[in-house]
mmCIF file of C-alpha atoms in Angstrom:
data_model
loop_
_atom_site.group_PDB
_atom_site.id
_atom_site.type_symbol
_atom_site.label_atom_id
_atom_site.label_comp_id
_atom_site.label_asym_id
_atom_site.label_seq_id
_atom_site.Cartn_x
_atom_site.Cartn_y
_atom_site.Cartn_z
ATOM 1 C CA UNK A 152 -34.374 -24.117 -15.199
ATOM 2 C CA UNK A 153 -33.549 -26.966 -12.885
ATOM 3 C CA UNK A 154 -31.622 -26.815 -10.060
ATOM 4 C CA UNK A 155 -28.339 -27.847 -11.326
ATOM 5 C CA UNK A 156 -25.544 -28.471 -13.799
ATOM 6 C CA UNK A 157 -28.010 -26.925 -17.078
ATOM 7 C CA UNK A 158 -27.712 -23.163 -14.970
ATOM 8 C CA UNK A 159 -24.535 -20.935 -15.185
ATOM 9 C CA UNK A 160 -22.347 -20.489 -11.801
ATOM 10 C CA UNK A 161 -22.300 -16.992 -10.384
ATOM 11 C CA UNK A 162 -20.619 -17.685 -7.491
ATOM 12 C CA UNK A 163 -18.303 -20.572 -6.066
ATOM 13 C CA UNK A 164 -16.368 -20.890 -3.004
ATOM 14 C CA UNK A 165 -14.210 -24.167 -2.296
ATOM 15 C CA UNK A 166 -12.287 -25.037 1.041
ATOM 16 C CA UNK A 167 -9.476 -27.800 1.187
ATOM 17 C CA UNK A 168 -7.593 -28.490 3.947
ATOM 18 C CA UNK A 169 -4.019 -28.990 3.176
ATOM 19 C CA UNK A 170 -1.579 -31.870 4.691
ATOM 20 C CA UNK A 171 2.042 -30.594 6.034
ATOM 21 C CA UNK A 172 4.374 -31.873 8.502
ATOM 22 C CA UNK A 173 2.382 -30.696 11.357
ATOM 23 C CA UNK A 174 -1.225 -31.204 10.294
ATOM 24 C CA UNK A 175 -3.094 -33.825 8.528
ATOM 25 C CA UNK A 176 -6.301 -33.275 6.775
ATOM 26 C CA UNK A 177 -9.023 -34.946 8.439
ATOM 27 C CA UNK A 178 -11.569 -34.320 4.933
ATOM 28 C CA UNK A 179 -11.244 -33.287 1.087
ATOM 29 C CA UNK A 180 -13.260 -29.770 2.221
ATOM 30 C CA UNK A 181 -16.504 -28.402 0.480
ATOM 31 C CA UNK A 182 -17.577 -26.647 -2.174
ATOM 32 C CA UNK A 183 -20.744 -23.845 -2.140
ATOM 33 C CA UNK A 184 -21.728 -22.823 -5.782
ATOM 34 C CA UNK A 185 -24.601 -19.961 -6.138
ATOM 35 C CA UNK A 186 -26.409 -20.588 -9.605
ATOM 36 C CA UNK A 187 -28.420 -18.058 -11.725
ATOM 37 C CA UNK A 188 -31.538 -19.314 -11.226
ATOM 38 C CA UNK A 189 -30.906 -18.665 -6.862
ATOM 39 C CA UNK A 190 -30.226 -22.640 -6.441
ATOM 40 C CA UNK A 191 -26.890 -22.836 -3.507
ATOM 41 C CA UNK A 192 -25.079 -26.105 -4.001
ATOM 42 C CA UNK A 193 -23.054 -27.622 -1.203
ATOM 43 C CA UNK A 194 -20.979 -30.041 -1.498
ATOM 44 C CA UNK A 195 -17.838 -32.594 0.041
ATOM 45 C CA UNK A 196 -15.203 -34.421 -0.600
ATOM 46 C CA UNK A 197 -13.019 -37.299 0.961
ATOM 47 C CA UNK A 198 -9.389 -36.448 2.203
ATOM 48 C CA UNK A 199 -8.416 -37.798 -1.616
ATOM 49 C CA UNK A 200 -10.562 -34.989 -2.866
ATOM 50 C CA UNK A 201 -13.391 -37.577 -4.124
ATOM 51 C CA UNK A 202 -16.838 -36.304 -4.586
ATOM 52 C CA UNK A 203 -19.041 -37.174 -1.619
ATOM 53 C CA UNK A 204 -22.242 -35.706 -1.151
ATOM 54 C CA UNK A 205 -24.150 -32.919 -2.476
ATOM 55 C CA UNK A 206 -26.877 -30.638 -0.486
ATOM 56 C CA UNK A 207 -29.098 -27.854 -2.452
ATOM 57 C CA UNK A 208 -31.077 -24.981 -1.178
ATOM 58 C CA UNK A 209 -33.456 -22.328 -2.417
ATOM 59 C CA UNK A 210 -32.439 -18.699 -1.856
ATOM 60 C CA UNK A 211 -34.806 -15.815 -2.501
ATOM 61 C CA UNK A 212 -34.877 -13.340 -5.945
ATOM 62 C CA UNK A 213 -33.676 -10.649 -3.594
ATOM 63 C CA UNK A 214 -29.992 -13.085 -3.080
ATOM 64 C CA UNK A 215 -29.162 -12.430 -6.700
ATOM 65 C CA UNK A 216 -30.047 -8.659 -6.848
ATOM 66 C CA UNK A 217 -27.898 -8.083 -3.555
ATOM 67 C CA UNK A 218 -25.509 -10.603 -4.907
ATOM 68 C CA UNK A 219 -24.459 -8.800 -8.019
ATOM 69 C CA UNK A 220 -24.691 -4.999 -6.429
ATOM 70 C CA UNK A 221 -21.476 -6.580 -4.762
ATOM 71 C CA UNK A 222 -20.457 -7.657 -7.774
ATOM 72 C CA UNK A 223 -20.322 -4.397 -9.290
ATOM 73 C CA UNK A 224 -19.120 -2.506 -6.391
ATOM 74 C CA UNK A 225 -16.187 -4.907 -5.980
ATOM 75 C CA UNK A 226 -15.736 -4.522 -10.025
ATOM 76 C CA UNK A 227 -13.011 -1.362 -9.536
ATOM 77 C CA UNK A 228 -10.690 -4.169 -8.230
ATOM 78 C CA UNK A 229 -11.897 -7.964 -9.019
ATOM 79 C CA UNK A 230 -10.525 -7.448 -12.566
ATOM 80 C CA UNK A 231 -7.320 -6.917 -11.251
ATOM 81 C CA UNK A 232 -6.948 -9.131 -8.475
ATOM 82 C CA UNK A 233 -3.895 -11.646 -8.920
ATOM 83 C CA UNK A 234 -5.495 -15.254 -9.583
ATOM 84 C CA UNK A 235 -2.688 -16.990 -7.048
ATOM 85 C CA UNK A 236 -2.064 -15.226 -3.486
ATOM 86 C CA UNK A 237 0.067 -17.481 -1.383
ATOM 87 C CA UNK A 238 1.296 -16.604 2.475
ATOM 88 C CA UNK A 239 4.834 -17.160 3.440
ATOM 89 C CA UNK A 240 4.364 -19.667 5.492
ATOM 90 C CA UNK A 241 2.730 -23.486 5.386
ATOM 91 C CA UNK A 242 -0.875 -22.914 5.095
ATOM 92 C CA UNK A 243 -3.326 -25.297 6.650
ATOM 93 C CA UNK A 244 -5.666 -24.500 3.903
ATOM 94 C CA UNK A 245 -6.418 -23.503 0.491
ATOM 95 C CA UNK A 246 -9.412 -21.761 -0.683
ATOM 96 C CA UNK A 247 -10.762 -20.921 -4.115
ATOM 97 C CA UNK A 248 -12.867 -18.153 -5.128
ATOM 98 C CA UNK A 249 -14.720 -17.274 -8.300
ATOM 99 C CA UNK A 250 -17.426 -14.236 -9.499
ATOM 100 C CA UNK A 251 -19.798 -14.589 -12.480
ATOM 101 C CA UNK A 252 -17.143 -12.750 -15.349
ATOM 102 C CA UNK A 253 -13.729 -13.056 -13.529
ATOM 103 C CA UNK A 254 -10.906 -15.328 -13.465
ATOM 104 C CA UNK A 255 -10.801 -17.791 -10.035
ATOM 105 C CA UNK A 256 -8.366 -16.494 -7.240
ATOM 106 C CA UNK A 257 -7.040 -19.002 -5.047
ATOM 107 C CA UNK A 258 -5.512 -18.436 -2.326
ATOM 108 C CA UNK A 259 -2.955 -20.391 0.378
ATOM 109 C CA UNK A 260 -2.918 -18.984 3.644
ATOM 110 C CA UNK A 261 -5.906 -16.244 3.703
ATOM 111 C CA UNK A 262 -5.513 -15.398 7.597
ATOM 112 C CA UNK A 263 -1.794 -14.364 7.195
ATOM 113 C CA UNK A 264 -2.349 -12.736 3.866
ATOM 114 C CA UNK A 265 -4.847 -10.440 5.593
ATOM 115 C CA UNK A 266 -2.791 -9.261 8.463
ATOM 116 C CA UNK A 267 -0.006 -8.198 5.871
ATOM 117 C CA UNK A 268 1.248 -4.492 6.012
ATOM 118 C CA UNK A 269 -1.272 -1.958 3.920
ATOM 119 C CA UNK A 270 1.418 -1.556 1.542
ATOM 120 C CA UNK A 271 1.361 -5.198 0.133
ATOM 121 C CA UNK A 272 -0.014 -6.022 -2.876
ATOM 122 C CA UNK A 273 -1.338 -9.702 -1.433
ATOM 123 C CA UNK A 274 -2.567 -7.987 1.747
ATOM 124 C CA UNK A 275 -4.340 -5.752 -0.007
ATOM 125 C CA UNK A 276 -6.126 -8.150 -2.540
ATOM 126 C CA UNK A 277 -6.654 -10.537 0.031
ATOM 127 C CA UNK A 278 -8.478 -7.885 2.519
ATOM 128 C CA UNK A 279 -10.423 -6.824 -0.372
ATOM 129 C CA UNK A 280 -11.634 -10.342 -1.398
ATOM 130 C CA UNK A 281 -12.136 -11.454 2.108
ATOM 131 C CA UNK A 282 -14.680 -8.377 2.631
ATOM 132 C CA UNK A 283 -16.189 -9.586 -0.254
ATOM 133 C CA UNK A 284 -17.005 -13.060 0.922
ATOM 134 C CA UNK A 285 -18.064 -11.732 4.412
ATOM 135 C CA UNK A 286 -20.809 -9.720 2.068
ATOM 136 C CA UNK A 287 -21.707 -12.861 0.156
ATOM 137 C CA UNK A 288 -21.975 -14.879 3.223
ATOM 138 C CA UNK A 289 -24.157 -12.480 5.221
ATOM 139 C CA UNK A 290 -26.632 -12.887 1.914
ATOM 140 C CA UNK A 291 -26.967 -16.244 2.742
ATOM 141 C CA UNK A 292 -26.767 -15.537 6.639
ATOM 142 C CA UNK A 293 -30.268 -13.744 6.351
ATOM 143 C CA UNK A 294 -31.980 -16.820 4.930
ATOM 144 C CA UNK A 295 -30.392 -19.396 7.725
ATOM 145 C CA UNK A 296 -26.971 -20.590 5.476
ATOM 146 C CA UNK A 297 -23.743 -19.820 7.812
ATOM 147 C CA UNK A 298 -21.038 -19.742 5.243
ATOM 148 C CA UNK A 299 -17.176 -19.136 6.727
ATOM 149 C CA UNK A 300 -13.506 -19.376 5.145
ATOM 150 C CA UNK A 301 -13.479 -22.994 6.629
ATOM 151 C CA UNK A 302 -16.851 -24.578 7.516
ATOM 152 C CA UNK A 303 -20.600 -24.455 5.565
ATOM 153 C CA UNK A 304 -24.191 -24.980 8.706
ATOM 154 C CA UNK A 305 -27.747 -24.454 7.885
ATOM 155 C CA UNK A 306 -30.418 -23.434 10.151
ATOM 156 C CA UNK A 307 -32.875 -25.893 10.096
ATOM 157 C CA UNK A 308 -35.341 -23.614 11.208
ATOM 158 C CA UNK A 309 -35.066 -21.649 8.683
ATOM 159 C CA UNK A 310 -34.064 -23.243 5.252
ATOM 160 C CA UNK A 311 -34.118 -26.907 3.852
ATOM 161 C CA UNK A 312 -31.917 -28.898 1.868
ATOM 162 C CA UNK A 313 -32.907 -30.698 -0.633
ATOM 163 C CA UNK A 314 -31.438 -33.359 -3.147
ATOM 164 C CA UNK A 315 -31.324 -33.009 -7.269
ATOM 165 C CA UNK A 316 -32.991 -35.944 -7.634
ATOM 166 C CA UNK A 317 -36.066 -35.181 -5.497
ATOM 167 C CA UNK A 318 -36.908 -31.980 -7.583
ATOM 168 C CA UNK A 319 -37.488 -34.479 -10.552
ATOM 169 C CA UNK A 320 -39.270 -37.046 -8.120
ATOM 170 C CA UNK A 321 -41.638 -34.356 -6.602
ATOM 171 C CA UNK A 322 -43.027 -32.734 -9.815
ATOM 172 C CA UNK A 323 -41.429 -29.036 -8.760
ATOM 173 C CA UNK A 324 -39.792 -28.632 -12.013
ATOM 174 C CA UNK A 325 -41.340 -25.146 -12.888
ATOM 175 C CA UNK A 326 -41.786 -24.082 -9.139
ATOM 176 C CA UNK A 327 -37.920 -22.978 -8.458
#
Protein backbone atom coordinates (compact mmCIF):
# COMPACT_ATOMS: atom_id res chain seq x y z
CA UNK A 1 0.00 0.00 0.00
CA UNK A 2 0.96 3.58 -0.61
CA UNK A 3 1.42 6.01 1.76
CA UNK A 4 -1.85 7.66 1.80
CA UNK A 5 -5.58 8.12 1.33
CA UNK A 6 -5.96 4.05 -0.23
CA UNK A 7 -4.80 2.86 3.76
CA UNK A 8 -7.33 2.86 6.71
CA UNK A 9 -6.69 5.53 9.69
CA UNK A 10 -5.81 4.01 13.03
CA UNK A 11 -5.12 6.92 14.70
CA UNK A 12 -5.85 10.79 14.27
CA UNK A 13 -5.24 13.66 16.41
CA UNK A 14 -6.34 17.32 15.26
CA UNK A 15 -5.52 20.71 17.12
CA UNK A 16 -7.48 24.04 16.37
CA UNK A 17 -7.03 26.97 18.05
CA UNK A 18 -10.19 28.69 18.87
CA UNK A 19 -10.96 32.67 18.55
CA UNK A 20 -12.77 34.39 21.76
CA UNK A 21 -12.83 37.77 23.06
CA UNK A 22 -9.45 37.56 24.49
CA UNK A 23 -7.48 35.49 21.99
CA UNK A 24 -7.25 35.31 18.33
CA UNK A 25 -6.05 32.36 16.46
CA UNK A 26 -2.90 33.02 14.84
CA UNK A 27 -3.36 29.38 12.44
CA UNK A 28 -6.19 26.74 11.44
CA UNK A 29 -3.96 24.01 13.75
CA UNK A 30 -2.73 20.51 12.47
CA UNK A 31 -3.73 17.34 11.99
CA UNK A 32 -1.38 13.89 12.71
CA UNK A 33 -3.10 10.71 11.22
CA UNK A 34 -1.23 7.16 11.92
CA UNK A 35 -2.20 4.76 8.93
CA UNK A 36 -2.15 0.89 8.88
CA UNK A 37 0.51 0.43 6.82
CA UNK A 38 2.95 2.72 9.75
CA UNK A 39 2.77 5.93 7.29
CA UNK A 40 2.26 9.37 10.08
CA UNK A 41 0.61 12.18 8.18
CA UNK A 42 1.00 15.75 9.34
CA UNK A 43 -0.72 18.25 8.29
CA UNK A 44 -2.00 22.38 8.54
CA UNK A 45 -4.36 24.57 8.01
CA UNK A 46 -4.91 28.44 7.60
CA UNK A 47 -6.79 30.40 10.45
CA UNK A 48 -10.05 29.68 7.97
CA UNK A 49 -9.32 26.04 8.50
CA UNK A 50 -8.04 25.64 4.69
CA UNK A 51 -5.80 22.80 3.90
CA UNK A 52 -2.17 23.90 3.76
CA UNK A 53 0.51 21.56 3.68
CA UNK A 54 1.01 18.02 4.26
CA UNK A 55 4.35 16.22 5.76
CA UNK A 56 4.65 12.17 5.88
CA UNK A 57 6.95 9.96 7.79
CA UNK A 58 7.86 6.31 8.11
CA UNK A 59 7.44 4.72 11.55
CA UNK A 60 8.74 1.26 12.34
CA UNK A 61 6.47 -2.32 12.44
CA UNK A 62 7.12 -2.21 16.15
CA UNK A 63 4.75 1.55 16.21
CA UNK A 64 1.71 -0.46 15.26
CA UNK A 65 2.23 -3.49 17.61
CA UNK A 66 2.83 -0.98 20.63
CA UNK A 67 0.18 1.16 19.12
CA UNK A 68 -2.70 -1.22 19.38
CA UNK A 69 -1.50 -2.99 22.91
CA UNK A 70 -2.76 0.60 23.98
CA UNK A 71 -5.52 0.18 22.12
CA UNK A 72 -6.67 -2.76 23.86
CA UNK A 73 -5.64 -1.81 27.24
CA UNK A 74 -7.52 1.49 26.95
CA UNK A 75 -10.56 -0.76 25.42
CA UNK A 76 -12.29 -1.22 29.22
CA UNK A 77 -13.11 2.54 28.79
CA UNK A 78 -12.71 4.02 25.03
CA UNK A 79 -16.11 2.41 24.25
CA UNK A 80 -17.61 4.40 26.72
CA UNK A 81 -16.01 7.59 26.61
CA UNK A 82 -18.55 10.56 25.85
CA UNK A 83 -17.77 11.78 22.12
CA UNK A 84 -18.14 15.75 23.32
CA UNK A 85 -16.24 16.86 26.69
CA UNK A 86 -16.39 20.59 26.99
CA UNK A 87 -14.73 22.75 30.11
CA UNK A 88 -16.71 25.44 31.73
CA UNK A 89 -14.96 28.00 30.68
CA UNK A 90 -13.78 29.65 27.05
CA UNK A 91 -11.30 27.29 25.75
CA UNK A 92 -8.42 28.49 23.66
CA UNK A 93 -8.53 25.27 21.86
CA UNK A 94 -10.26 22.35 20.57
CA UNK A 95 -8.84 19.03 19.97
CA UNK A 96 -10.14 15.90 18.30
CA UNK A 97 -9.29 12.44 18.93
CA UNK A 98 -10.04 9.18 17.19
CA UNK A 99 -8.86 5.13 17.68
CA UNK A 100 -9.10 2.53 14.88
CA UNK A 101 -13.01 1.06 16.00
CA UNK A 102 -14.32 3.99 18.18
CA UNK A 103 -16.35 6.96 17.75
CA UNK A 104 -14.11 10.54 17.67
CA UNK A 105 -14.06 12.45 21.10
CA UNK A 106 -13.55 15.99 20.90
CA UNK A 107 -12.87 17.89 23.35
CA UNK A 108 -12.94 21.97 24.37
CA UNK A 109 -10.79 22.85 27.06
CA UNK A 110 -8.56 19.55 27.82
CA UNK A 111 -6.25 21.33 30.57
CA UNK A 112 -9.30 22.30 32.78
CA UNK A 113 -11.13 19.11 32.09
CA UNK A 114 -8.14 17.27 33.57
CA UNK A 115 -7.75 19.10 36.78
CA UNK A 116 -11.57 18.38 37.51
CA UNK A 117 -12.44 16.62 40.90
CA UNK A 118 -11.99 12.52 40.64
CA UNK A 119 -15.59 12.30 40.94
CA UNK A 120 -16.45 13.91 37.49
CA UNK A 121 -17.44 12.11 34.77
CA UNK A 122 -15.46 14.68 32.16
CA UNK A 123 -12.43 14.67 34.49
CA UNK A 124 -12.31 11.33 34.50
CA UNK A 125 -12.66 10.62 30.66
CA UNK A 126 -10.52 13.36 29.93
CA UNK A 127 -7.52 12.04 32.35
CA UNK A 128 -8.02 8.77 30.84
CA UNK A 129 -7.78 9.93 27.17
CA UNK A 130 -5.05 12.34 27.87
CA UNK A 131 -2.84 9.30 29.31
CA UNK A 132 -3.64 7.75 26.30
CA UNK A 133 -2.21 10.30 23.93
CA UNK A 134 0.90 10.80 26.20
CA UNK A 135 1.35 6.79 25.33
CA UNK A 136 0.77 7.37 21.63
CA UNK A 137 3.04 10.26 21.54
CA UNK A 138 5.97 8.67 23.37
CA UNK A 139 5.60 5.87 20.32
CA UNK A 140 6.44 8.39 18.08
CA UNK A 141 8.89 10.16 20.64
CA UNK A 142 11.28 7.04 20.30
CA UNK A 143 11.63 7.44 16.54
CA UNK A 144 12.35 11.50 16.70
CA UNK A 145 8.31 12.78 16.20
CA UNK A 146 7.47 15.18 19.36
CA UNK A 147 3.74 15.08 19.32
CA UNK A 148 1.86 17.45 22.21
CA UNK A 149 -1.92 18.59 22.86
CA UNK A 150 -0.91 21.82 20.91
CA UNK A 151 2.20 21.66 18.68
CA UNK A 152 3.68 18.61 16.16
CA UNK A 153 8.45 18.88 15.75
CA UNK A 154 10.54 16.28 14.17
CA UNK A 155 14.03 15.50 14.89
CA UNK A 156 15.84 15.87 11.94
CA UNK A 157 18.39 13.72 13.11
CA UNK A 158 16.48 11.16 13.44
CA UNK A 159 13.45 10.84 10.98
CA UNK A 160 12.59 12.47 7.52
CA UNK A 161 9.65 13.82 6.02
CA UNK A 162 8.73 13.13 2.99
CA UNK A 163 5.98 14.26 0.39
CA UNK A 164 3.13 11.82 -1.35
CA UNK A 165 4.15 12.72 -4.46
CA UNK A 166 7.86 11.84 -4.17
CA UNK A 167 7.06 8.14 -3.19
CA UNK A 168 5.52 7.87 -6.79
CA UNK A 169 8.50 10.02 -8.28
CA UNK A 170 11.25 7.87 -6.56
CA UNK A 171 10.11 4.32 -7.56
CA UNK A 172 9.60 3.25 -3.57
CA UNK A 173 6.20 2.02 -4.17
CA UNK A 174 6.73 -1.56 -2.68
CA UNK A 175 9.56 -0.43 -0.21
CA UNK A 176 7.14 1.16 2.65
Amino acid sequence: MIAGYSCKPVFQYQFRPLSNQDHVAQDGGFCVILYENRILSFSTYDVNGRFMDELCFSLPGRVMQCFFSLLRIAGSWLGSSPMDLRSEGAAPYASSFAFDGYDPIRIWGMNDLICEPACSESGFFARHLYVLFEDVANLFAENGIRLTLDGFTWDANTIRPFRRNQLYSSGQLGVI
